[in-house]
mmCIF file of C-alpha atoms and ligand atoms in Angstrom:
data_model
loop_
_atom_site.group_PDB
_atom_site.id
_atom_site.type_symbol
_atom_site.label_atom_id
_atom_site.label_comp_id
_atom_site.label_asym_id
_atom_site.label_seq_id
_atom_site.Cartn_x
_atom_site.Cartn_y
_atom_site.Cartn_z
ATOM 1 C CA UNK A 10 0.000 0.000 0.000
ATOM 2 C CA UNK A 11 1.622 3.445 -0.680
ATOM 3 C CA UNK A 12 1.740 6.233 1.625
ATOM 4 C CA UNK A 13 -0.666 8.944 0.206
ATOM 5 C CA UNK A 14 0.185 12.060 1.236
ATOM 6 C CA UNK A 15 -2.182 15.109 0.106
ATOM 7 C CA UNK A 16 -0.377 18.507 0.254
ATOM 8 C CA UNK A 17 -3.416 20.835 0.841
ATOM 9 C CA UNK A 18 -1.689 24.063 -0.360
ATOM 10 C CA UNK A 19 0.138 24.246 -3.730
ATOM 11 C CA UNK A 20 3.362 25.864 -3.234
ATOM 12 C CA UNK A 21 3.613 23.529 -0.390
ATOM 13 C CA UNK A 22 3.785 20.636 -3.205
ATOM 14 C CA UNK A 23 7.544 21.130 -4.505
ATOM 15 C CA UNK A 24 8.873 22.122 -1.203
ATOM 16 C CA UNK A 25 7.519 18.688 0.081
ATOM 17 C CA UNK A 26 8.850 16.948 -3.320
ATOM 18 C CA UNK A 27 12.316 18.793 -2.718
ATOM 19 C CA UNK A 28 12.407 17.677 0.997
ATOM 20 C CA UNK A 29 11.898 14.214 0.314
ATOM 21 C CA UNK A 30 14.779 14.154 -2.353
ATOM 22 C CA UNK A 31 17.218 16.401 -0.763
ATOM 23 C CA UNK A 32 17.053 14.707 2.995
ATOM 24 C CA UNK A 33 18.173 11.446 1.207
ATOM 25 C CA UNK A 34 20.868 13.098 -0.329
ATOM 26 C CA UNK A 35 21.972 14.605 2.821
ATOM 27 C CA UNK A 36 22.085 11.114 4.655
ATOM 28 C CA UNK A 37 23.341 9.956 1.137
ATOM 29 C CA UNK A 38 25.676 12.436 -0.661
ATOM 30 C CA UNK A 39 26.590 9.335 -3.175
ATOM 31 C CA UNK A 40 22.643 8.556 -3.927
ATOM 32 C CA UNK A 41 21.579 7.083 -7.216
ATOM 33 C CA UNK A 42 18.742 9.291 -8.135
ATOM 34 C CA UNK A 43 15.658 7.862 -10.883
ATOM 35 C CA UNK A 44 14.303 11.753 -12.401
ATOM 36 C CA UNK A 45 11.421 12.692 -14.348
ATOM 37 C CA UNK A 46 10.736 14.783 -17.368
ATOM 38 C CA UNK A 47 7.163 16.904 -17.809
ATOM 39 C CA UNK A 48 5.426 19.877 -16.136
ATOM 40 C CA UNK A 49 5.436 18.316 -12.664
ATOM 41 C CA UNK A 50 8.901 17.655 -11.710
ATOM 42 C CA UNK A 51 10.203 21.305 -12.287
ATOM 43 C CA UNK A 52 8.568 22.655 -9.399
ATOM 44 C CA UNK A 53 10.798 20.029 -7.389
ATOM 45 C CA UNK A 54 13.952 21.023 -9.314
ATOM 46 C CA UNK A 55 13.568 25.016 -8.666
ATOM 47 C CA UNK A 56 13.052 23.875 -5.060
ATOM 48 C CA UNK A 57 16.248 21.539 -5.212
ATOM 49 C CA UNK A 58 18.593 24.497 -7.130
ATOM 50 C CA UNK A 59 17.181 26.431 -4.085
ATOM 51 C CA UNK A 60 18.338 24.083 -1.387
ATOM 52 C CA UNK A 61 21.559 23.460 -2.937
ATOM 53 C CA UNK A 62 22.332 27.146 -3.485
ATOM 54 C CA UNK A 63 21.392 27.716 0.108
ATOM 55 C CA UNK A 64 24.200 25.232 1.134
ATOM 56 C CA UNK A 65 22.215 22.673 2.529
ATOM 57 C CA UNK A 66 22.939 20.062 -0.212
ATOM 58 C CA UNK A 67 25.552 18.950 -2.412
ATOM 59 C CA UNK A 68 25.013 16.537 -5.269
ATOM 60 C CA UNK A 69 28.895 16.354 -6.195
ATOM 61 C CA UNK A 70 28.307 12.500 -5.882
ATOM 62 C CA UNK A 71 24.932 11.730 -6.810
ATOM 63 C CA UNK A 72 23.996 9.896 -10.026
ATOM 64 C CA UNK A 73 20.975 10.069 -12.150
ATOM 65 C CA UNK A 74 19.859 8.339 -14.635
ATOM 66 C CA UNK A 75 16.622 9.894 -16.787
ATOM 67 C CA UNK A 76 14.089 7.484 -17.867
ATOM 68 C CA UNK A 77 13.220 7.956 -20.809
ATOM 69 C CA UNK A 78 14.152 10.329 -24.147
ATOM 70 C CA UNK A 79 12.831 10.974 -27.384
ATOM 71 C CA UNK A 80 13.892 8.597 -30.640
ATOM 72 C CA UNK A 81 15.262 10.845 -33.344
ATOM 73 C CA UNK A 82 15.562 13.815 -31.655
ATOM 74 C CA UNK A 83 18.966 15.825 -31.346
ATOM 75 C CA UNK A 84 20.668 16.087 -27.913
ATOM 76 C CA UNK A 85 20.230 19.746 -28.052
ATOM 77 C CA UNK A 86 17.235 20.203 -29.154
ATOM 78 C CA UNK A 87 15.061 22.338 -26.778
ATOM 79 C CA UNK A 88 12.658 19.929 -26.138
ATOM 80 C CA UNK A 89 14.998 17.058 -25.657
ATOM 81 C CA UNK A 90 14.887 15.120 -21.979
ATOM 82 C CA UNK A 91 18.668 16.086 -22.316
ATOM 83 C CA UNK A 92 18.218 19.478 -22.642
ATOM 84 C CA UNK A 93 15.149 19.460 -20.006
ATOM 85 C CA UNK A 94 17.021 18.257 -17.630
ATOM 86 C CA UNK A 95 20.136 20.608 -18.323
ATOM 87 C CA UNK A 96 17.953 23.529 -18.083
ATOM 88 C CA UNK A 97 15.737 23.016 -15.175
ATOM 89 C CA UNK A 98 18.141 21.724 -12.642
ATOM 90 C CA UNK A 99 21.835 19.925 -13.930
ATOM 91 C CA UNK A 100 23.140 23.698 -15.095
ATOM 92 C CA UNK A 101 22.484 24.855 -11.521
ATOM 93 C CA UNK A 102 23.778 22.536 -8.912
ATOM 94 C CA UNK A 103 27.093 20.699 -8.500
ATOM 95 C CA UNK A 104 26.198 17.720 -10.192
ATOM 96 C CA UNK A 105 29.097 16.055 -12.463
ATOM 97 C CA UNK A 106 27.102 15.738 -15.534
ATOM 98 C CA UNK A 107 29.129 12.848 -16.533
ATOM 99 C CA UNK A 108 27.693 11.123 -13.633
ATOM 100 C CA UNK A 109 24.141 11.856 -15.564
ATOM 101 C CA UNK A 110 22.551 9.424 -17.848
ATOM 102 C CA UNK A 111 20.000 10.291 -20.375
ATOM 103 C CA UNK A 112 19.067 7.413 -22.974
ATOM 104 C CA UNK A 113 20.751 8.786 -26.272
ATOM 105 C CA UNK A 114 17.621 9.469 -28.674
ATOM 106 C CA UNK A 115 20.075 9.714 -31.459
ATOM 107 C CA UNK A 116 21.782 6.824 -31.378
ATOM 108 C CA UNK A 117 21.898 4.741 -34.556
ATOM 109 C CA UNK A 118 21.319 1.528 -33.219
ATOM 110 C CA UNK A 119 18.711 2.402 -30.751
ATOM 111 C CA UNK A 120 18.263 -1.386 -29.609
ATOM 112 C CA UNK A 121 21.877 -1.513 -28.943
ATOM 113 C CA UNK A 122 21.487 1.830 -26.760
ATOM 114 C CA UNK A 123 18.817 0.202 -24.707
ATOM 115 C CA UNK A 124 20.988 -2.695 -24.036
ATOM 116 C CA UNK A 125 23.330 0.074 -23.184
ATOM 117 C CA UNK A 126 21.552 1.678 -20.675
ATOM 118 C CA UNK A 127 20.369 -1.747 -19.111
ATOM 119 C CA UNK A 128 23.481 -2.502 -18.672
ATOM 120 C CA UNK A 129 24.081 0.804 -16.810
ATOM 121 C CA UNK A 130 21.294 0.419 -14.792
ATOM 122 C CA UNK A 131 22.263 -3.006 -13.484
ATOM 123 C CA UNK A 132 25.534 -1.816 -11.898
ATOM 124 C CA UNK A 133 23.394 0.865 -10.398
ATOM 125 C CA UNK A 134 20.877 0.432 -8.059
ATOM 126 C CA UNK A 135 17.880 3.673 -7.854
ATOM 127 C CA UNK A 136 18.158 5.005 -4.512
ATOM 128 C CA UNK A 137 14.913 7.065 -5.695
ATOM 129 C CA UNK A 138 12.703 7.474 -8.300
ATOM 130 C CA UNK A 139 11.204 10.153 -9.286
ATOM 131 C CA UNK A 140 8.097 9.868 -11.180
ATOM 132 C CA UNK A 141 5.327 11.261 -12.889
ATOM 133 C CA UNK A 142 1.574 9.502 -14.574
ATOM 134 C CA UNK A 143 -0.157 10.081 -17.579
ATOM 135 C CA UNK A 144 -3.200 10.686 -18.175
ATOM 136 C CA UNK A 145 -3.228 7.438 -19.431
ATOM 137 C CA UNK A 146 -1.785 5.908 -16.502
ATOM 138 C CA UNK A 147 2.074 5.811 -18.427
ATOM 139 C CA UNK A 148 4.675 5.905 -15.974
ATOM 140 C CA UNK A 149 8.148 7.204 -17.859
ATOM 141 C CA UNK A 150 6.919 6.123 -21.826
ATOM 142 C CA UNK A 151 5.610 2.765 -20.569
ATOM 143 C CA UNK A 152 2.528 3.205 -22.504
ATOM 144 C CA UNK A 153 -0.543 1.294 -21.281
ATOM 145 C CA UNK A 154 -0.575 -2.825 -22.936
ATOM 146 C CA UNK A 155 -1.325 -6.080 -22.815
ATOM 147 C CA UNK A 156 1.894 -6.579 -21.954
ATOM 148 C CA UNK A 157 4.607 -4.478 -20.698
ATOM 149 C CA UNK A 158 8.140 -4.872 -21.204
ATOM 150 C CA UNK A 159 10.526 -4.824 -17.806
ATOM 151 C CA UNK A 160 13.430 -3.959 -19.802
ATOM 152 C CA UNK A 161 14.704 -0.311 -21.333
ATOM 153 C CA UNK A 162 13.072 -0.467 -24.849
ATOM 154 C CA UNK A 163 11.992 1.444 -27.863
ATOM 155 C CA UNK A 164 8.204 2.586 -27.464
ATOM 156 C CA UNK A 165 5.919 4.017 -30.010
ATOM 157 C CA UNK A 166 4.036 6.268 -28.682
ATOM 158 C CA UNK A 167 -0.001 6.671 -28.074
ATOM 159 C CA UNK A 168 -0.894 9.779 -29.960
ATOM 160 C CA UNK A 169 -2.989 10.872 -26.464
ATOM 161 C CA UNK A 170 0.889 11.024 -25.359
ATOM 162 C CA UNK A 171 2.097 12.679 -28.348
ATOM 163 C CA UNK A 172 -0.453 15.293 -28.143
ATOM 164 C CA UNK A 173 -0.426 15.752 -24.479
ATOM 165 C CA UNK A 174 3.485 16.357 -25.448
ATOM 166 C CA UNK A 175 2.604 18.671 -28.232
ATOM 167 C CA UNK A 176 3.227 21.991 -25.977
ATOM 168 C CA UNK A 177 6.761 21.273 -25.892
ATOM 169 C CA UNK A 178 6.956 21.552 -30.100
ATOM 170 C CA UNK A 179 5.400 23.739 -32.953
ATOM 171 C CA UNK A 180 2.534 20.996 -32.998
ATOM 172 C CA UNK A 181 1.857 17.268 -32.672
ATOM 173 C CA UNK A 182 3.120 16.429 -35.790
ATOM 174 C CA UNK A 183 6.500 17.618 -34.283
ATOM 175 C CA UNK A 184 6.632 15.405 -31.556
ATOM 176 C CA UNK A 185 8.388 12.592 -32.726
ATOM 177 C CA UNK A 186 6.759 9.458 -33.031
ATOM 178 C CA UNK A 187 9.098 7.056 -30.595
ATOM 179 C CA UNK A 188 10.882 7.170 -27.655
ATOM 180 C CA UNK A 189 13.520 5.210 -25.631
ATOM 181 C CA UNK A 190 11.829 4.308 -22.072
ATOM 182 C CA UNK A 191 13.058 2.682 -19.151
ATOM 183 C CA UNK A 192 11.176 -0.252 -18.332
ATOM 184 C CA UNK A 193 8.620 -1.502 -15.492
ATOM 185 C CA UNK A 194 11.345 -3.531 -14.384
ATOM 186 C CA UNK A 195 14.119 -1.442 -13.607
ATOM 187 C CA UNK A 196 11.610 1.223 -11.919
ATOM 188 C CA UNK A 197 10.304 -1.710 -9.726
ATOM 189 C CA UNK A 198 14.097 -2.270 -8.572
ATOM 190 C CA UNK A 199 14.156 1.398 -7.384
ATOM 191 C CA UNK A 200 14.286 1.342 -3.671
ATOM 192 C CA UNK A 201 12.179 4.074 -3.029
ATOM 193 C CA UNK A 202 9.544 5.975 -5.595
ATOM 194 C CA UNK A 203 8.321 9.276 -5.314
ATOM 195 C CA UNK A 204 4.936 9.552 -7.665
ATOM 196 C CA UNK A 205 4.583 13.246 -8.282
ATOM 197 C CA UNK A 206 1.000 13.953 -9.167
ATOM 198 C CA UNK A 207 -0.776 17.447 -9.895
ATOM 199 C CA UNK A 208 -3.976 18.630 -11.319
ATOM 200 C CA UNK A 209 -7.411 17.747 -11.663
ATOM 201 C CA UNK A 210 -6.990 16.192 -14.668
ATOM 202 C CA UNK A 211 -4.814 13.395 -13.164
ATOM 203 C CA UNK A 212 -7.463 12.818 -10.194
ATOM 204 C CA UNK A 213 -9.215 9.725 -11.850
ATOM 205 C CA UNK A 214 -5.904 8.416 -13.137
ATOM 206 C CA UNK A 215 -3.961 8.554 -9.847
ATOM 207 C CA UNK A 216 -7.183 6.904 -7.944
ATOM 208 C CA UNK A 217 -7.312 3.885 -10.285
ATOM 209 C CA UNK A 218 -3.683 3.809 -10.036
ATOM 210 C CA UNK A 219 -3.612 3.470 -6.359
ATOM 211 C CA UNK A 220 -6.833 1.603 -5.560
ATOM 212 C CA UNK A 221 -7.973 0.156 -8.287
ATOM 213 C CA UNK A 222 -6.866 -3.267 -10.211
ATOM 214 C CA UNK A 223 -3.409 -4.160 -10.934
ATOM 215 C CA UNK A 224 -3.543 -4.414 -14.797
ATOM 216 C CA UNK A 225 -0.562 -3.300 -17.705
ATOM 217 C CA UNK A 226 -3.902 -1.155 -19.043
ATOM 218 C CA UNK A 227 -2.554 1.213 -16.311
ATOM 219 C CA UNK A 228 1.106 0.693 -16.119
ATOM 220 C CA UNK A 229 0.917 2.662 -12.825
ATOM 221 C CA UNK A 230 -0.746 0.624 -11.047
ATOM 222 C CA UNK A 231 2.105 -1.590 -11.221
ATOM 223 C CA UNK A 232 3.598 0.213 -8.124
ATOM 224 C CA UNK A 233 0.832 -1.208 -5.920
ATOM 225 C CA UNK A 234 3.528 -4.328 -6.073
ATOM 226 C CA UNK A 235 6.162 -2.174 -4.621
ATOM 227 C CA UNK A 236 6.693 -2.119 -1.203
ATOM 228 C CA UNK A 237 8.174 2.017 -0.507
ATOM 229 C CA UNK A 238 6.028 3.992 -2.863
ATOM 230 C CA UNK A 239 5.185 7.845 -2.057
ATOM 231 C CA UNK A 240 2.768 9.182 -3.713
ATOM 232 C CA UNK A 241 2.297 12.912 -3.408
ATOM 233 C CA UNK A 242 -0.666 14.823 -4.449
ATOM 234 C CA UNK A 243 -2.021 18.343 -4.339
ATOM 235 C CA UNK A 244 -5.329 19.405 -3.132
ATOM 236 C CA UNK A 245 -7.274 18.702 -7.290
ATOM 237 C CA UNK A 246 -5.139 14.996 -7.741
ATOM 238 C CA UNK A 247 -6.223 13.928 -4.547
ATOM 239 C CA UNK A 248 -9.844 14.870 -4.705
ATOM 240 C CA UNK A 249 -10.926 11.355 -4.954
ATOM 241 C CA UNK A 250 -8.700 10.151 -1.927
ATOM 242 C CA UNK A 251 -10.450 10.805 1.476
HETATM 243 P P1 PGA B 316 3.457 15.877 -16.896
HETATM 244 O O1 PGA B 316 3.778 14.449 -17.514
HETATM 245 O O2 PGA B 316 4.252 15.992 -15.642
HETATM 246 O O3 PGA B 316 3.909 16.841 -17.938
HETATM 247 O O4 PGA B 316 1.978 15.918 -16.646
HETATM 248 C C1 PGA B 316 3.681 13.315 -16.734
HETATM 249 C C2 PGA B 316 3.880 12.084 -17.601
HETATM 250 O O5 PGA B 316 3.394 12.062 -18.740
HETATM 251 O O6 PGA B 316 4.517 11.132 -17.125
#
């Protein structure tokens, strides 16, 4: 069962997200962290810059490794997971970003850079992961299935994703149509996961996720199976939660 915790007032939400993260680097200072791409996480990443800059934190020897990146799309592209994750927190803090891992979108052989970062991942256990759901259910690209595929893979995407996406680029059609994810199976070896969830929009998703039946039709609900799941919600996600 995860630990539900409802933050009643919203600029409460990233400081509690930031908290969370930054305590187990503080206990930790070589933690292996899981992050997150999308609207949600950046609140939590302003916080951390915040926290670091204030001197409380140092992630000189933390890790990360991203889950998931767009197929096709150039490393330095704006809306590239690599550049995301530049912009909104790497560029600011004290991280070594050789000692960040982003899947490589760009890579000819995009099987062989799955095995690649599999491999990575297996020498590396997640301290933490950070994560976010689609509307969908999705958790990193893990797109909802019959069946659902433990390993880091190449995912097409649903076009619900791709528009949902669509803000990041001139339109839809931009967003490309595949991406490298992380699989179910490497987020289930995380140790601890930290479901970021915001919005009314997400209130339905996030209550089947939690309570309702564990099926691949909602790859979230997948972390009803792990036993150290947070899942944080603000005041419209958690409307359906007593
Ligand atoms: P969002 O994306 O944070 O932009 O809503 C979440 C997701 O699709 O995993």
């Amino acid at each position: 069962m995860a630990n539900v915790i409802k933050v009643t007032h919203e600029e409460d939400f990233h400081k509690v997200a930031a908290h969370i993260v930054a305590s187990l680097v503080q206990t930790s200072p070589r933690a292996v962290l899981g992050l997150a791409t999308g609207g949600t996480p950046v609140g939590l990443y302003r916080e951390l810059i915040q926290i670091h800059k204030q001197g409380l934190v140092s992630f000189a020897k933390v890790k990360s490794y991203n889950l998931d990146e767009y197929a096709g799309l150039p490393t330095e592209h704006p809306a590239s997971y690599r550049t995301f994750m530049n912009e909104h927190l790497f560029n600011h803090i004290d991280i070594n970003l050789e000692n960040t891992h982003v899947p490589d979108g760009q890579a000819t052989d995009l099987d062989a850079e799955c095995r690649l970062y599999d491999e990575m991942l297996s020498e590396a256990v997640i301290d933490l992961q950070v994560l976010g759901i689609g509307h969908n259910g999705h958790i990193g690209f893990n797109e909802p299935a019959d069946s659902l595929n433990p390993a880091t893979h190449v995912v097409t995407l649903l076009e619900q994703t791709r528009e949902a996406n669509s803000r990041y680029f001139g339109s839809v059609d931009d967003v490309p149509a595949q991406a490298i994810t992380m699989g179910v199976g490497s987020i289930m070896k995380a140790r601890q996961i930290l479901l970021l969830v915001r919005g009314a929009d997400k209130a339905e998703i996030i209550h089947r996720a939690v309570t309702g039946p564990i099926t691949t039709q909602c790859p979230a609900s997948l972390l009803q199976l792990h036993s150290n799941v947070t899942v944080l919600l603000d005041a419209e996600a958690g409307r359906l939660f007593q």
